[in-house]
Amino acid sequence: MSVPWLSTDEPFPTLHQNFNPEPEMPGLIAISEEISPEQLLRAYSHGIFPWYSDGQPILWWSPNPRMVLKPKNLKISRSFKKDIKNILLDRDWEIKVDENFHETILSCATQTRYGQDGTWITHAIIHAYGVLHEQGYAHSVEIFHQGHRVGGLYCVNIGQMVFGESMFSKKINASKIALASLCAWCIAQDIEMIDCQQETNHLTSLGGKAIPRDEFLAHIKKQCSAKNPKWGFNKNVLSHWLTTHS
């Protein structure tokens, strides 16, 4: 079996537990020359996401197992809980949603990451997700300190499912503050799972867990058909973690 090449309007292959067209690259399920916002929405609703480097064709992935984070399981240490309390009391700290999606995704693209050269967030990716943002599917959570954007993340939301994409941090724990805010909001919205895509030690340390792809696909099939929640919150959403044992 070989990995299929798709045009932007062709359907993705049907996935199942043992689907793996390229054993040497587990999780790679399709390739395309271009990427479109419509194709992205189809991909996410079928448990697929793009990940590639500049100069490569678009590589589409659906790993088995799949890394996810249940918002209620986010690990909040005692020291981080103290940080949250200080942020809530300090007027210098603000959390905004969709304040400047473009600047947020650019910051994620230029974030230096250990062991990585370059970025998968190419111009084509920035454009496609920018369109999804305009359509109400892609969102940014942005952390400000003394008026400066110091951290944040962007994600995709379809129905009652959130697909995490990338984070950045210019100040210690700023990206974790964004994630804690997103998780607290998800809990309030009864969103049970955030897709984290690929298993890493960092995500595991935050409470992420790898689950079988079939389990993940069954979950998103149900959740993506629900109505999208209204986005909008501020730093007060973090109060959830002061009354929760983690």
PDB file of N, CA and C in Angstrom, residues 32-115:
ATOM      1  N   SER A  32      -0.602  15.986  -0.345  1.00  0.00           N
ATOM      2  CA  SER A  32      -1.202  16.860  -1.356  1.00  0.00           C
ATOM      3  C   SER A  32      -0.224  17.965  -1.717  1.00  0.00           C
ATOM      4  N   GLU A  33      -0.427  18.559  -2.867  1.00  0.00           N
ATOM      5  CA  GLU A  33       0.446  19.647  -3.324  1.00  0.00           C
ATOM      6  C   GLU A  33       0.082  20.963  -2.658  1.00  0.00           C
ATOM      7  N   GLU A  34      -1.216  21.143  -2.366  1.00  0.00           N
ATOM      8  CA  GLU A  34      -1.697  22.402  -1.803  1.00  0.00           C
ATOM      9  C   GLU A  34      -2.571  22.124  -0.594  1.00  0.00           C
ATOM     10  N   ILE A  35      -2.944  23.205   0.091  1.00  0.00           N
ATOM     11  CA  ILE A  35      -3.796  23.091   1.257  1.00  0.00           C
ATOM     12  C   ILE A  35      -4.861  24.175   1.179  1.00  0.00           C
ATOM     13  N   SER A  36      -6.082  23.840   1.561  1.00  0.00           N
ATOM     14  CA  SER A  36      -7.167  24.817   1.523  1.00  0.00           C
ATOM     15  C   SER A  36      -7.917  24.791   2.846  1.00  0.00           C
ATOM     16  N   PRO A  37      -8.586  25.888   3.213  1.00  0.00           N
ATOM     17  CA  PRO A  37      -9.366  25.910   4.451  1.00  0.00           C
ATOM     18  C   PRO A  37     -10.442  24.825   4.484  1.00  0.00           C
ATOM     19  N   GLU A  38     -11.106  24.605   3.359  1.00  0.00           N
ATOM     20  CA  GLU A  38     -12.151  23.584   3.293  1.00  0.00           C
ATOM     21  C   GLU A  38     -11.565  22.194   3.548  1.00  0.00           C
ATOM     22  N   GLN A  39     -10.387  21.963   2.988  1.00  0.00           N
ATOM     23  CA  GLN A  39      -9.704  20.686   3.180  1.00  0.00           C
ATOM     24  C   GLN A  39      -9.306  20.503   4.648  1.00  0.00           C
ATOM     25  N   LEU A  40      -8.880  21.587   5.286  1.00  0.00           N
ATOM     26  CA  LEU A  40      -8.515  21.529   6.693  1.00  0.00           C
ATOM     27  C   LEU A  40      -9.708  21.119   7.562  1.00  0.00           C
ATOM     28  N   LEU A  41     -10.869  21.705   7.310  1.00  0.00           N
ATOM     29  CA  LEU A  41     -12.055  21.366   8.090  1.00  0.00           C
ATOM     30  C   LEU A  41     -12.428  19.901   7.912  1.00  0.00           C
ATOM     31  N   ARG A  42     -12.347  19.417   6.666  1.00  0.00           N
ATOM     32  CA  ARG A  42     -12.631  18.000   6.425  1.00  0.00           C
ATOM     33  C   ARG A  42     -11.636  17.127   7.173  1.00  0.00           C
ATOM     34  N   ALA A  43     -10.372  17.544   7.144  1.00  0.00           N
ATOM     35  CA  ALA A  43      -9.327  16.759   7.800  1.00  0.00           C
ATOM     36  C   ALA A  43      -9.590  16.646   9.298  1.00  0.00           C
ATOM     37  N   TYR A  44      -9.795  17.776   9.966  1.00  0.00           N
ATOM     38  CA  TYR A  44      -9.994  17.753  11.413  1.00  0.00           C
ATOM     39  C   TYR A  44     -11.202  16.923  11.809  1.00  0.00           C
ATOM     40  N   SER A  45     -12.288  17.050  11.068  1.00  0.00           N
ATOM     41  CA  SER A  45     -13.500  16.314  11.413  1.00  0.00           C
ATOM     42  C   SER A  45     -13.347  14.815  11.182  1.00  0.00           C
ATOM     43  N   HIS A  46     -12.251  14.410  10.511  1.00  0.00           N
ATOM     44  CA  HIS A  46     -11.964  12.988  10.302  1.00  0.00           C
ATOM     45  C   HIS A  46     -10.700  12.539  11.039  1.00  0.00           C
ATOM     46  N   GLY A  47     -10.232  13.350  11.976  1.00  0.00           N
ATOM     47  CA  GLY A  47      -9.096  12.949  12.793  1.00  0.00           C
ATOM     48  C   GLY A  47      -7.750  13.070  12.105  1.00  0.00           C
ATOM     49  N   ILE A  48      -7.629  14.005  11.163  1.00  0.00           N
ATOM     50  CA  ILE A  48      -6.409  14.159  10.354  1.00  0.00           C
ATOM     51  C   ILE A  48      -5.905  15.591  10.492  1.00  0.00           C
ATOM     52  N   PHE A  49      -4.594  15.776  10.461  1.00  0.00           N
ATOM     53  CA  PHE A  49      -4.032  17.118  10.542  1.00  0.00           C
ATOM     54  C   PHE A  49      -2.787  17.217   9.653  1.00  0.00           C
ATOM     55  N   PRO A  50      -2.434  18.442   9.210  1.00  0.00           N
ATOM     56  CA  PRO A  50      -1.237  18.621   8.381  1.00  0.00           C
ATOM     57  C   PRO A  50      -0.003  18.875   9.246  1.00  0.00           C
ATOM     58  N   TRP A  51       1.131  18.363   8.791  1.00  0.00           N
ATOM     59  CA  TRP A  51       2.399  18.622   9.476  1.00  0.00           C
ATOM     60  C   TRP A  51       3.520  18.336   8.486  1.00  0.00           C
ATOM     61  N   TYR A  52       4.251  19.361   8.132  1.00  0.00           N
ATOM     62  CA  TYR A  52       5.290  19.227   7.125  1.00  0.00           C
ATOM     63  C   TYR A  52       6.259  20.400   7.250  1.00  0.00           C
ATOM     64  N   SER A  53       7.327  20.366   6.510  1.00  0.00           N
ATOM     65  CA  SER A  53       8.310  21.447   6.522  1.00  0.00           C
ATOM     66  C   SER A  53       8.232  22.242   5.230  1.00  0.00           C
ATOM     67  N   ASP A  54       8.687  23.481   5.290  1.00  0.00           N
ATOM     68  CA  ASP A  54       8.696  24.331   4.099  1.00  0.00           C
ATOM     69  C   ASP A  54       9.508  23.647   2.997  1.00  0.00           C
ATOM     70  N   GLY A  55       8.977  23.622   1.792  1.00  0.00           N
ATOM     71  CA  GLY A  55       9.639  22.967   0.678  1.00  0.00           C
ATOM     72  C   GLY A  55       9.149  21.554   0.434  1.00  0.00           C
ATOM     73  N   GLN A  56       8.412  20.994   1.391  1.00  0.00           N
ATOM     74  CA  GLN A  56       7.822  19.670   1.231  1.00  0.00           C
ATOM     75  C   GLN A  56       6.390  19.803   0.709  1.00  0.00           C
ATOM     76  N   PRO A  57       5.837  18.718   0.152  1.00  0.00           N
ATOM     77  CA  PRO A  57       4.398  18.708  -0.114  1.00  0.00           C
ATOM     78  C   PRO A  57       3.648  18.691   1.215  1.00  0.00           C
ATOM     79  N   ILE A  58       2.336  18.862   1.181  1.00  0.00           N
ATOM     80  CA  ILE A  58       1.545  18.835   2.405  1.00  0.00           C
ATOM     81  C   ILE A  58       1.414  17.387   2.870  1.00  0.00           C
ATOM     82  N   LEU A  59       1.889  17.108   4.066  1.00  0.00           N
ATOM     83  CA  LEU A  59       1.808  15.764   4.631  1.00  0.00           C
ATOM     84  C   LEU A  59       0.663  15.722   5.648  1.00  0.00           C
ATOM     85  N   TRP A  60      -0.242  14.761   5.462  1.00  0.00           N
ATOM     86  CA  TRP A  60      -1.415  14.638   6.328  1.00  0.00           C
ATOM     87  C   TRP A  60      -1.264  13.424   7.238  1.00  0.00           C
ATOM     88  N   TRP A  61      -1.546  13.623   8.526  1.00  0.00           N
ATOM     89  CA  TRP A  61      -1.247  12.609   9.533  1.00  0.00           C
ATOM     90  C   TRP A  61      -2.473  12.255  10.365  1.00  0.00           C
ATOM     91  N   SER A  62      -2.482  11.011  10.820  1.00  0.00           N
ATOM     92  CA  SER A  62      -3.446  10.549  11.819  1.00  0.00           C
ATOM     93  C   SER A  62      -2.773   9.435  12.621  1.00  0.00           C
ATOM     94  N   PRO A  63      -2.001   9.807  13.652  1.00  0.00           N
ATOM     95  CA  PRO A  63      -1.218   8.831  14.408  1.00  0.00           C
ATOM     96  C   PRO A  63      -2.095   7.847  15.175  1.00  0.00           C
ATOM     97  N   ASN A  64      -1.537   6.674  15.399  1.00  0.00           N
ATOM     98  CA  ASN A  64      -2.173   5.679  16.236  1.00  0.00           C
ATOM     99  C   ASN A  64      -1.109   5.102  17.176  1.00  0.00           C
ATOM    100  N   PRO A  65      -1.171   5.406  18.489  1.00  0.00           N
ATOM    101  CA  PRO A  65      -2.262   6.080  19.185  1.00  0.00           C
ATOM    102  C   PRO A  65      -2.239   7.597  18.997  1.00  0.00           C
ATOM    103  N   ARG A  66      -3.274   8.256  19.523  1.00  0.00           N
ATOM    104  CA  ARG A  66      -3.434   9.703  19.375  1.00  0.00           C
ATOM    105  C   ARG A  66      -3.290  10.367  20.742  1.00  0.00           C
ATOM    106  N   MET A  67      -2.505  11.434  20.798  1.00  0.00           N
ATOM    107  CA  MET A  67      -2.302  12.142  22.060  1.00  0.00           C
ATOM    108  C   MET A  67      -3.443  13.127  22.299  1.00  0.00           C
ATOM    109  N   VAL A  68      -4.071  13.037  23.462  1.00  0.00           N
ATOM    110  CA  VAL A  68      -5.162  13.947  23.801  1.00  0.00           C
ATOM    111  C   VAL A  68      -4.969  14.437  25.232  1.00  0.00           C
ATOM    112  N   LEU A  69      -5.646  15.511  25.545  1.00  0.00           N
ATOM    113  CA  LEU A  69      -5.657  16.044  26.913  1.00  0.00           C
ATOM    114  C   LEU A  69      -7.101  16.286  27.311  1.00  0.00           C
ATOM    115  N   LYS A  70      -7.528  15.621  28.354  1.00  0.00           N
ATOM    116  CA  LYS A  70      -8.834  15.935  28.921  1.00  0.00           C
ATOM    117  C   LYS A  70      -8.647  17.156  29.814  1.00  0.00           C
ATOM    118  N   PRO A  71      -9.352  18.246  29.528  1.00  0.00           N
ATOM    119  CA  PRO A  71      -9.112  19.502  30.262  1.00  0.00           C
ATOM    120  C   PRO A  71      -9.105  19.344  31.775  1.00  0.00           C
ATOM    121  N   LYS A  72      -9.975  18.500  32.304  1.00  0.00           N
ATOM    122  CA  LYS A  72     -10.048  18.316  33.762  1.00  0.00           C
ATOM    123  C   LYS A  72      -8.801  17.642  34.307  1.00  0.00           C
ATOM    124  N   ASN A  73      -8.018  17.003  33.429  1.00  0.00           N
ATOM    125  CA  ASN A  73      -6.819  16.290  33.871  1.00  0.00           C
ATOM    126  C   ASN A  73      -5.546  17.108  33.751  1.00  0.00           C
ATOM    127  N   LEU A  74      -5.663  18.371  33.357  1.00  0.00           N
ATOM    128  CA  LEU A  74      -4.460  19.216  33.284  1.00  0.00           C
ATOM    129  C   LEU A  74      -3.800  19.272  34.653  1.00  0.00           C
ATOM    130  N   LYS A  75      -2.499  19.020  34.681  1.00  0.00           N
ATOM    131  CA  LYS A  75      -1.774  18.992  35.952  1.00  0.00           C
ATOM    132  C   LYS A  75      -1.363  20.411  36.357  1.00  0.00           C
ATOM    133  N   ILE A  76      -1.835  20.817  37.508  1.00  0.00           N
ATOM    134  CA  ILE A  76      -1.534  22.144  38.050  1.00  0.00           C
ATOM    135  C   ILE A  76      -0.738  21.954  39.339  1.00  0.00           C
ATOM    136  N   SER A  77       0.524  22.293  39.312  1.00  0.00           N
ATOM    137  CA  SER A  77       1.367  22.138  40.499  1.00  0.00           C
ATOM    138  C   SER A  77       1.035  23.216  41.527  1.00  0.00           C
ATOM    139  N   ARG A  78       1.514  23.020  42.740  1.00  0.00           N
ATOM    140  CA  ARG A  78       1.293  24.026  43.795  1.00  0.00           C
ATOM    141  C   ARG A  78       1.917  25.361  43.419  1.00  0.00           C
ATOM    142  N   SER A  79       3.115  25.295  42.838  1.00  0.00           N
ATOM    143  CA  SER A  79       3.794  26.543  42.468  1.00  0.00           C
ATOM    144  C   SER A  79       3.061  27.252  41.344  1.00  0.00           C
ATOM    145  N   PHE A  80       2.526  26.477  40.388  1.00  0.00           N
ATOM    146  CA  PHE A  80       1.791  27.099  39.288  1.00  0.00           C
ATOM    147  C   PHE A  80       0.456  27.662  39.784  1.00  0.00           C
ATOM    148  N   LYS A  81      -0.138  27.000  40.764  1.00  0.00           N
ATOM    149  CA  LYS A  81      -1.374  27.529  41.354  1.00  0.00           C
ATOM    150  C   LYS A  81      -1.108  28.882  42.017  1.00  0.00           C
ATOM    151  N   LYS A  82       0.066  29.021  42.640  1.00  0.00           N
ATOM    152  CA  LYS A  82       0.443  30.321  43.221  1.00  0.00           C
ATOM    153  C   LYS A  82       0.604  31.362  42.127  1.00  0.00           C
ATOM    154  N   ASP A  83       1.196  30.951  40.996  1.00  0.00           N
ATOM    155  CA  ASP A  83       1.335  31.868  39.861  1.00  0.00           C
ATOM    156  C   ASP A  83      -0.043  32.338  39.381  1.00  0.00           C
ATOM    157  N   ILE A  84      -0.980  31.404  39.296  1.00  0.00           N
ATOM    158  CA  ILE A  84      -2.332  31.750  38.862  1.00  0.00           C
ATOM    159  C   ILE A  84      -2.968  32.759  39.816  1.00  0.00           C
ATOM    160  N   LYS A  85      -2.804  32.521  41.100  1.00  0.00           N
ATOM    161  CA  LYS A  85      -3.369  33.446  42.087  1.00  0.00           C
ATOM    162  C   LYS A  85      -2.778  34.845  41.911  1.00  0.00           C
ATOM    163  N   ASN A  86      -1.464  34.915  41.694  1.00  0.00           N
ATOM    164  CA  ASN A  86      -0.815  36.219  41.505  1.00  0.00           C
ATOM    165  C   ASN A  86      -1.299  36.905  40.230  1.00  0.00           C
ATOM    166  N   ILE A  87      -1.484  36.126  39.165  1.00  0.00           N
ATOM    167  CA  ILE A  87      -1.961  36.686  37.900  1.00  0.00           C
ATOM    168  C   ILE A  87      -3.352  37.279  38.070  1.00  0.00           C
ATOM    169  N   LEU A  88      -4.201  36.585  38.810  1.00  0.00           N
ATOM    170  CA  LEU A  88      -5.567  37.065  39.022  1.00  0.00           C
ATOM    171  C   LEU A  88      -5.591  38.370  39.815  1.00  0.00           C
ATOM    172  N   LEU A  89      -4.605  38.554  40.686  1.00  0.00           N
ATOM    173  CA  LEU A  89      -4.566  39.751  41.525  1.00  0.00           C
ATOM    174  C   LEU A  89      -3.807  40.907  40.883  1.00  0.00           C
ATOM    175  N   ASP A  90      -2.958  40.602  39.916  1.00  0.00           N
ATOM    176  CA  ASP A  90      -2.071  41.602  39.323  1.00  0.00           C
ATOM    177  C   ASP A  90      -2.686  42.189  38.052  1.00  0.00           C
ATOM    178  N   ARG A  91      -2.952  43.469  38.046  1.00  0.00           N
ATOM    179  CA  ARG A  91      -3.573  44.120  36.892  1.00  0.00           C
ATOM    180  C   ARG A  91      -2.671  44.156  35.663  1.00  0.00           C
ATOM    181  N   ASP A  92      -1.389  43.889  35.851  1.00  0.00           N
ATOM    182  CA  ASP A  92      -0.470  43.886  34.713  1.00  0.00           C
ATOM    183  C   ASP A  92      -0.713  42.695  33.783  1.00  0.00           C
ATOM    184  N   TRP A  93      -1.403  41.673  34.284  1.00  0.00           N
ATOM    185  CA  TRP A  93      -1.653  40.478  33.494  1.00  0.00           C
ATOM    186  C   TRP A  93      -3.057  40.501  32.890  1.00  0.00           C
ATOM    187  N   GLU A  94      -3.142  40.171  31.608  1.00  0.00           N
ATOM    188  CA  GLU A  94      -4.428  40.065  30.929  1.00  0.00           C
ATOM    189  C   GLU A  94      -4.454  38.818  30.046  1.00  0.00           C
ATOM    190  N   ILE A  95      -5.621  38.281  29.871  1.00  0.00           N
ATOM    191  CA  ILE A  95      -5.828  37.178  28.926  1.00  0.00           C
ATOM    192  C   ILE A  95      -6.937  37.576  27.974  1.00  0.00           C
ATOM    193  N   LYS A  96      -6.637  37.498  26.685  1.00  0.00           N
ATOM    194  CA  LYS A  96      -7.602  37.891  25.670  1.00  0.00           C
ATOM    195  C   LYS A  96      -7.779  36.767  24.656  1.00  0.00           C
ATOM    196  N   VAL A  97      -8.954  36.702  24.095  1.00  0.00           N
ATOM    197  CA  VAL A  97      -9.282  35.690  23.092  1.00  0.00           C
ATOM    198  C   VAL A  97      -9.470  36.382  21.739  1.00  0.00           C
ATOM    199  N   ASP A  98      -8.771  35.876  20.734  1.00  0.00           N
ATOM    200  CA  ASP A  98      -8.892  36.387  19.360  1.00  0.00           C
ATOM    201  C   ASP A  98      -8.591  37.881  19.250  1.00  0.00           C
ATOM    202  N   GLU A  99      -7.692  38.359  20.090  1.00  0.00           N
ATOM    203  CA  GLU A  99      -7.284  39.762  20.013  1.00  0.00           C
ATOM    204  C   GLU A  99      -6.543  40.023  18.712  1.00  0.00           C
ATOM    205  N   ASN A 100      -5.583  39.154  18.388  1.00  0.00           N
ATOM    206  CA  ASN A 100      -4.840  39.275  17.134  1.00  0.00           C
ATOM    207  C   ASN A 100      -4.358  37.880  16.734  1.00  0.00           C
ATOM    208  N   PHE A 101      -5.227  37.158  16.044  1.00  0.00           N
ATOM    209  CA  PHE A 101      -4.908  35.785  15.654  1.00  0.00           C
ATOM    210  C   PHE A 101      -3.648  35.728  14.798  1.00  0.00           C
ATOM    211  N   HIS A 102      -3.522  36.658  13.866  1.00  0.00           N
ATOM    212  CA  HIS A 102      -2.376  36.646  12.953  1.00  0.00           C
ATOM    213  C   HIS A 102      -1.061  36.780  13.716  1.00  0.00           C
ATOM    214  N   GLU A 103      -0.993  37.708  14.660  1.00  0.00           N
ATOM    215  CA  GLU A 103       0.234  37.883  15.433  1.00  0.00           C
ATOM    216  C   GLU A 103       0.530  36.653  16.283  1.00  0.00           C
ATOM    217  N   THR A 104      -0.516  36.004  16.771  1.00  0.00           N
ATOM    218  CA  THR A 104      -0.327  34.813  17.596  1.00  0.00           C
ATOM    219  C   THR A 104       0.265  33.667  16.783  1.00  0.00           C
ATOM    220  N   ILE A 105      -0.281  33.412  15.607  1.00  0.00           N
ATOM    221  CA  ILE A 105       0.242  32.308  14.798  1.00  0.00           C
ATOM    222  C   ILE A 105       1.647  32.627  14.298  1.00  0.00           C
ATOM    223  N   LEU A 106       1.935  33.898  14.035  1.00  0.00           N
ATOM    224  CA  LEU A 106       3.296  34.284  13.650  1.00  0.00           C
ATOM    225  C   LEU A 106       4.273  34.042  14.800  1.00  0.00           C
ATOM    226  N   SER A 107       3.851  34.351  16.014  1.00  0.00           N
ATOM    227  CA  SER A 107       4.710  34.128  17.179  1.00  0.00           C
ATOM    228  C   SER A 107       4.969  32.643  17.383  1.00  0.00           C
ATOM    229  N   CYS A 108       3.947  31.810  17.138  1.00  0.00           N
ATOM    230  CA  CYS A 108       4.138  30.364  17.226  1.00  0.00           C
ATOM    231  C   CYS A 108       5.124  29.883  16.152  1.00  0.00           C
ATOM    232  N   ALA A 109       5.035  30.478  14.974  1.00  0.00           N
ATOM    233  CA  ALA A 109       5.913  30.083  13.866  1.00  0.00           C
ATOM    234  C   ALA A 109       7.370  30.415  14.149  1.00  0.00           C
ATOM    235  N   THR A 110       7.614  31.495  14.877  1.00  0.00           N
ATOM    236  CA  THR A 110       8.984  31.948  15.109  1.00  0.00           C
ATOM    237  C   THR A 110       9.528  31.536  16.476  1.00  0.00           C
ATOM    238  N   GLN A 111       8.733  30.776  17.240  1.00  0.00           N
ATOM    239  CA  GLN A 111       9.187  30.305  18.551  1.00  0.00           C
ATOM    240  C   GLN A 111      10.351  29.326  18.383  1.00  0.00           C
ATOM    241  N   THR A 112      11.433  29.561  19.095  1.00  0.00           N
ATOM    242  CA  THR A 112      12.556  28.630  19.088  1.00  0.00           C
ATOM    243  C   THR A 112      12.198  27.408  19.912  1.00  0.00           C
ATOM    244  N   ARG A 113      12.396  26.206  19.325  1.00  0.00           N
ATOM    245  CA  ARG A 113      12.034  24.970  20.007  1.00  0.00           C
ATOM    246  C   ARG A 113      13.239  24.041  20.048  1.00  0.00           C
ATOM    247  N   TYR A 114      13.463  23.456  21.190  1.00  0.00           N
ATOM    248  CA  TYR A 114      14.608  22.574  21.373  1.00  0.00           C
ATOM    249  C   TYR A 114      14.535  21.393  20.409  1.00  0.00           C
ATOM    250  N   GLY A 115      15.623  21.173  19.673  1.00  0.00           N
ATOM    251  CA  GLY A 115      15.710  20.037  18.776  1.00  0.00           C
ATOM    252  C   GLY A 115      14.998  20.206  17.452  1.00  0.00           C
TER     253      GLY A 115
END
